[in-house]
Amino acid sequence: MPQIHTALSVFSILFLPSLALSSFQNSSLLPEGAKAYCDQEYVSRGHERQKLDVYVPASSTKLPLLIHVHGGAWMGGQKGLNSGLASYLSKGFAVADINYRLSQHAIWPAQIEDCKAAVRWLRANAAKYNLDPKRFAAMGESAGGHLVAMLGTTSGVKKYDVGENLDQSSAVQAVVDHFGPTDLAQIIPHRKKDSPFNDPINSPEARLIGGPLDQKKEQAKSANPITYISKHTPPFFIAHGTNDNMVPCHQSELLYEALKKAGITVTFLKIEGADHGYMGAARDKMVELDSQVEAFLKKTLKVR
């Protein structure tokens, strides 16, 4: 679940990691009148990774918020505005981009606890940033896709709400999951046998939950978004490349079928022939994906 190394369209650029962007560099991407609030601590005196950036366009009305969670196999990645995320600032959204503790800092469930802490902090500070706390969407790719799926299916679940701002909800009202893992126990059996990510001890999944999957079955189950699907689960948009050799497309198929069975509004777009990060995808497919995601978010969050 590494970061994406190619940009096929504006949409692909949205998920290109920004490993060394400062707020000054980011400012060049902001629409006129928009403001950037970088490195806000969503946990007081917490880990150095427990920070987020908020980007707010000029608006006379409260804004829906798009929360982005980066990928990186739960072992890498970094928040930072890029042109894809910045484009949403001109489409009626505020944007938040969050960091979270990686698996070398703390094992599961630290990552989802951080994401939920960030959502609660954003709600607690909604008035400051002109946000509509009833219209939060979460979007992520790869490991970030997994975490936003967890945010969605644990909406209404208090299990991972720990720390500060517990009077605020960590629920989100829409989820966009790009090629994220779902059932960790089924990833290796569906990868190519010679994949370097299949090491039972050092695979990204094993590092996340603190040991081999066959020895950490309960931990793996607790990291599966399907475990928590309920009537509180918001609408989902899922997209995955059919030739993904890092996170098999089967992972998204499992989530899609479970959501559909539960009666949750869900759209699933398969990108034919695309590998991880949509590498190798046809340009028209990426344009279609761009358009469908934007339409989904605007419809679900009632953005004019």
Tab-separated table of C-alpha atoms in Angstrom, residues 39-53 79 98-101 110-122 124-125 160-166:
chain	number	residue	atom	x	y	z
A	39	ASP	CA	0.008	21.913	11.721
A	40	GLN	CA	-2.936	22.239	14.064
A	41	GLU	CA	-2.645	19.849	17.015
A	42	TYR	CA	-5.779	17.728	17.247
A	43	VAL	CA	-4.380	16.080	20.393
A	44	SER	CA	-2.947	18.500	22.934
A	45	ARG	CA	0.756	17.846	23.490
A	46	GLY	CA	0.416	14.582	21.634
A	47	HIS	CA	2.633	12.738	19.188
A	48	GLU	CA	4.291	14.807	16.472
A	49	ARG	CA	2.097	13.031	13.900
A	50	GLN	CA	-1.150	14.082	15.579
A	51	LYS	CA	-1.532	17.235	13.513
A	52	LEU	CA	-3.689	18.368	10.623
A	53	ASP	CA	-4.025	21.186	8.104
A	79	LYS	CA	-0.246	15.414	4.823
A	98	ILE	CA	-4.500	14.794	8.511
A	99	ASN	CA	-1.481	12.902	9.725
A	100	TYR	CA	-1.795	9.949	12.078
A	101	ARG	CA	0.594	7.703	13.997
A	110	ALA	CA	-3.897	3.846	17.201
A	111	GLN	CA	-4.457	4.828	13.569
A	112	ILE	CA	-8.253	4.865	13.689
A	113	GLU	CA	-8.200	6.450	17.144
A	114	ASP	CA	-6.177	9.306	15.640
A	115	CYS	CA	-8.495	9.712	12.669
A	116	LYS	CA	-11.527	9.850	14.941
A	117	ALA	CA	-9.767	12.298	17.269
A	118	ALA	CA	-9.098	14.521	14.262
A	119	VAL	CA	-12.775	14.430	13.219
A	120	ARG	CA	-13.897	15.312	16.742
A	121	TRP	CA	-11.397	18.190	16.881
A	122	LEU	CA	-12.647	19.512	13.570
A	124	ALA	CA	-15.203	21.152	18.088
A	125	ASN	CA	-13.571	23.909	16.014
A	160	TYR	CA	-12.389	3.959	19.146
A	161	ASP	CA	-13.334	7.354	20.553
A	162	VAL	CA	-10.636	8.039	23.114
A	163	GLY	CA	-8.927	11.184	24.342
A	164	GLU	CA	-10.195	14.715	23.869
A	165	ASN	CA	-13.398	16.351	22.573
A	166	LEU	CA	-15.469	13.313	23.498
